[in-house]
XYZ file of C-alpha atoms in Angstrom:
313
model
C 63.038 141.396 55.425
C 61.191 139.025 57.660
C 61.597 139.177 61.342
C 62.544 135.923 63.013
C 60.810 135.312 66.335
C 63.527 134.382 68.761
C 61.198 133.733 71.679
C 61.806 130.403 73.238
C 59.246 127.815 72.205
C 58.093 125.569 75.012
C 57.527 122.015 73.896
C 55.158 119.885 75.879
C 56.958 117.029 77.551
C 55.724 113.572 76.592
C 53.236 112.250 79.108
C 54.474 109.376 81.193
C 51.591 107.076 81.977
C 50.779 106.721 85.654
C 48.822 103.542 85.068
C 49.901 100.418 86.879
C 48.956 96.804 86.504
C 46.023 97.250 88.878
C 44.607 100.030 86.720
C 44.605 97.863 83.613
C 43.114 94.975 85.572
C 40.363 97.345 86.735
C 39.624 98.196 83.090
C 38.782 94.523 82.544
C 35.939 94.683 85.097
C 37.211 91.590 86.963
C 33.945 91.004 88.860
C 31.993 90.854 85.624
C 34.756 88.766 84.065
C 34.474 86.190 86.859
C 30.811 85.696 85.972
C 31.692 85.445 82.273
C 34.345 82.814 82.953
C 32.146 80.779 85.283
C 29.109 80.654 83.004
C 31.343 79.913 80.006
C 32.991 77.065 81.910
C 29.592 75.511 82.571
C 28.672 75.777 78.904
C 31.970 74.204 77.896
C 31.766 71.270 80.313
C 28.126 70.569 79.473
C 28.870 70.300 75.759
C 28.914 66.743 74.364
C 31.995 65.083 72.955
C 35.647 65.185 73.905
C 37.689 68.353 73.975
C 41.436 68.565 74.513
C 42.306 70.276 77.829
C 44.655 72.723 76.100
C 41.907 73.792 73.726
C 39.470 74.047 76.635
C 41.822 76.356 78.539
C 42.432 78.358 75.357
C 38.705 78.790 74.783
C 38.023 79.948 78.352
C 40.967 82.359 78.271
C 39.826 83.848 74.965
C 36.282 84.293 76.271
C 37.656 85.889 79.452
C 39.919 88.250 77.506
C 37.069 89.107 75.150
C 34.895 89.933 78.156
C 37.697 92.068 79.576
C 38.068 93.867 76.247
C 34.365 94.694 76.351
C 34.806 96.149 79.835
C 37.767 98.290 78.776
C 35.939 99.634 75.718
C 32.882 100.292 77.864
C 34.960 102.387 80.265
C 36.631 104.189 77.348
C 33.276 105.313 75.986
C 31.587 106.040 79.323
C 34.231 108.139 81.039
C 31.827 111.105 81.141
C 29.159 109.026 82.876
C 31.591 107.266 85.216
C 32.971 110.562 86.494
C 29.504 111.677 87.643
C 28.524 108.514 89.511
C 29.686 107.664 93.010
C 29.808 103.957 92.165
C 32.190 104.463 89.227
C 34.088 107.666 90.030
C 37.167 105.729 91.167
C 37.580 103.853 87.911
C 40.986 104.379 86.211
C 39.889 106.881 83.541
C 37.906 109.303 85.773
C 40.797 109.221 88.265
C 43.252 110.153 85.507
C 45.294 106.991 85.890
C 44.549 105.819 82.346
C 43.829 108.070 79.375
C 41.004 107.409 76.932
C 43.389 106.589 74.039
C 45.228 104.108 76.263
C 41.976 102.406 77.254
C 40.788 102.329 73.641
C 44.026 100.789 72.385
C 44.068 98.277 75.238
C 40.473 97.200 74.588
C 40.846 96.936 70.813
C 44.039 94.887 71.050
C 42.480 92.469 73.528
C 39.323 92.151 71.438
C 41.245 91.505 68.217
C 43.588 88.888 69.620
C 40.932 87.088 71.689
C 38.745 86.584 68.603
C 41.665 85.754 66.305
C 43.181 83.254 68.750
C 39.853 81.532 69.358
C 39.254 81.265 65.619
C 42.698 79.911 64.707
C 43.187 77.525 67.626
C 39.604 76.388 68.297
C 37.018 77.147 65.604
C 35.572 80.115 63.741
C 31.980 79.550 64.839
C 32.873 80.308 68.459
C 35.148 83.149 67.336
C 32.316 84.739 65.357
C 30.019 84.456 68.381
C 32.683 86.036 70.612
C 33.141 88.888 68.120
C 29.374 89.422 68.042
C 29.261 89.419 71.863
C 31.925 92.139 72.064
C 30.252 94.169 69.313
C 26.825 93.874 70.943
C 28.086 94.958 74.365
C 30.219 97.850 73.140
C 28.239 99.223 70.191
C 24.617 98.157 70.712
C 24.492 98.401 74.518
C 27.179 100.901 75.551
C 27.038 103.364 72.654
C 23.337 103.177 71.869
C 20.922 101.491 74.274
C 22.330 102.645 77.603
C 21.951 106.345 76.821
C 18.711 106.220 74.838
C 16.210 103.788 76.355
C 15.058 102.517 79.712
C 15.090 99.028 78.184
C 18.887 99.202 77.944
C 19.423 96.412 80.455
C 16.741 94.160 78.983
C 18.083 94.194 75.425
C 21.706 94.693 76.387
C 21.523 91.696 78.703
C 21.913 89.471 75.657
C 25.639 90.246 75.594
C 26.157 89.002 79.146
C 24.119 85.871 78.394
C 26.230 84.732 75.424
C 29.453 83.354 77.059
C 28.059 79.823 77.704
C 26.833 79.761 74.101
C 30.307 80.737 72.860
C 31.875 78.034 75.017
C 29.453 75.366 73.796
C 30.241 76.334 70.201
C 33.962 76.084 70.982
C 33.489 72.394 71.779
C 30.902 71.420 69.191
C 31.218 74.010 66.439
C 27.436 74.389 66.542
C 24.496 75.408 68.739
C 21.889 73.347 70.594
C 18.985 73.726 73.012
C 21.098 73.418 76.191
C 23.281 76.519 75.692
C 20.211 78.480 74.610
C 18.564 77.515 77.909
C 21.618 78.847 79.753
C 21.368 81.996 77.650
C 17.684 82.402 78.593
C 18.410 82.020 82.313
C 21.056 84.757 82.296
C 18.972 86.944 79.990
C 15.927 86.964 82.301
C 18.127 87.211 85.399
C 19.732 90.446 84.210
C 16.786 92.907 84.565
C 15.831 92.145 88.192
C 19.519 92.040 89.141
C 20.400 95.437 87.651
C 17.106 97.148 88.406
C 17.529 96.223 92.066
C 20.894 97.993 91.888
C 19.333 100.942 90.063
C 16.729 101.382 92.807
C 19.298 102.168 95.476
C 21.614 103.944 93.004
C 18.824 105.992 91.471
C 20.429 109.347 92.284
C 23.663 108.247 90.634
C 21.967 107.377 87.356
C 19.835 110.535 87.418
C 22.910 112.718 87.969
C 24.707 111.033 85.064
C 21.681 111.302 82.787
C 21.400 107.539 82.234
C 17.774 106.573 81.493
C 17.584 103.595 83.806
C 14.047 102.417 84.499
C 13.726 104.015 87.993
C 14.821 107.363 86.529
C 12.446 107.253 83.549
C 9.422 105.337 84.823
C 9.809 105.769 88.580
C 10.667 103.371 91.427
C 7.178 101.878 91.770
C 6.967 100.817 88.122
C 10.493 99.409 88.429
C 9.424 97.325 91.435
C 6.558 95.866 89.417
C 8.875 95.031 86.519
C 11.349 93.387 88.912
C 8.569 91.171 90.280
C 7.291 90.221 86.808
C 10.740 89.428 85.454
C 11.557 87.400 88.561
C 8.444 85.268 88.033
C 9.514 84.635 84.430
C 13.082 83.918 85.545
C 12.008 81.308 88.092
C 9.866 79.563 85.476
C 12.572 79.683 82.789
C 15.246 78.442 85.202
C 13.108 75.494 86.348
C 11.831 74.531 82.862
C 14.898 72.501 81.749
C 14.153 69.866 84.415
C 10.653 68.791 83.283
C 11.792 69.194 79.667
C 14.462 66.573 80.341
C 17.553 68.660 79.646
C 18.796 69.015 83.242
C 18.493 66.490 86.067
C 16.449 66.461 89.271
C 19.230 67.853 91.487
C 19.250 70.987 89.393
C 15.457 71.090 89.222
C 14.892 70.933 92.968
C 17.678 73.416 93.695
C 16.348 75.750 91.016
C 12.902 75.756 92.604
C 14.337 76.354 96.089
C 16.604 79.196 94.948
C 13.841 80.615 92.781
C 11.394 80.607 95.691
C 13.703 82.754 97.797
C 14.474 85.033 94.837
C 10.734 85.506 94.431
C 10.283 86.258 98.145
C 12.912 88.980 97.914
C 11.301 90.410 94.768
C 7.939 90.532 96.571
C 9.605 92.425 99.411
C 11.018 94.925 96.925
C 7.509 95.375 95.541
C 5.924 95.771 98.999
C 8.435 98.020 100.763
C 8.543 101.305 98.887
C 9.831 103.917 101.311
C 12.523 104.420 103.902
C 15.168 102.023 105.118
C 12.955 98.974 104.524
C 12.782 99.733 100.780
C 16.522 100.334 100.595
C 17.262 97.119 102.470
C 14.883 95.113 100.269
C 16.507 96.232 97.013
C 20.012 95.667 98.384
C 19.107 92.171 99.572
C 17.661 91.237 96.196
C 20.725 92.574 94.388
C 23.108 90.623 96.606
C 21.125 87.395 96.514
C 20.686 87.558 92.744
C 24.451 87.154 92.355
C 24.440 84.109 94.637
C 21.373 82.776 92.817
C 23.055 82.700 89.405
C 26.355 81.320 90.679
C 24.529 78.608 92.639
C 22.428 77.540 89.646
C 25.472 77.168 87.425
C 27.499 75.526 90.199
C 24.800 72.859 90.524
C 25.055 72.216 86.794
C 28.804 71.741 87.242
C 28.126 69.222 90.012
C 25.747 67.334 87.720
C 28.354 67.245 84.939
C 31.010 65.979 87.373
C 28.646 63.350 88.824
C 27.818 62.042 85.350
C 31.503 61.848 84.462
C 32.314 59.912 87.636
C 29.322 57.601 87.153
C 30.422 56.805 83.609
C 33.811 55.648 84.914
C 32.223 53.004 87.142
C 29.227 52.078 85.005
């Protein structure tokens, strides 16, 4: 005869999620999303032809949600890194507010519906570009480049540079030189922006085992690369004016903003120790955000001025 175990079996109670709305908003990386939305808006408004306002709002929302999905999937995969870094330790997953399966499901659902909605309601060219953007950021950058090469930011920056291209394609169903110029500006802006951050967060990245350039090649080499990329950025950002794609207002402002960006990059290169070095890298990081927003804001002003002029011409 078999003996029946009469010991009481304890069943684990179902976990009740502690996540609130703020936690799920944090998964979307709202600061990054604001940059995605703004650059996409510029690309959309610069595109030629008419576009129904409802479709325009739909396109921007889909691009924003797709960017948020990328952020959520990034946090899902990088919970081990985030928990080791001071800058990211308070994110929802390391804090235990959101579980990894919850973040994964949230990100996948947002990614799927943002691409599907953009394709059905707008066009499939822009939807394909949005899908590629999400894939590139999550798979190519997050899962591969970030952990394996010091060039992670350089190559991975392509994902952050694509939103204005997606928006342009939403209006036109095709590509052109103008959105590729916007792509190039963001692409060359990304390395000096993030390497300036990496300089004063070097210990964070080293502790997490992320091969950022200051960790792998050292701070001095990083300072040189920041200076070189800034020189290229200033040239690339100013080029659309003499090429005839953007107007003089943009051109002059681009040169003025670029000059100050270059001054700050030179300071990062010169000041290598102590509080002066820390202050220089922080100042460049902060100004680089203003630099990009200002450039794209000026393009918005040019678009608005042309629209108003056409009404009275």
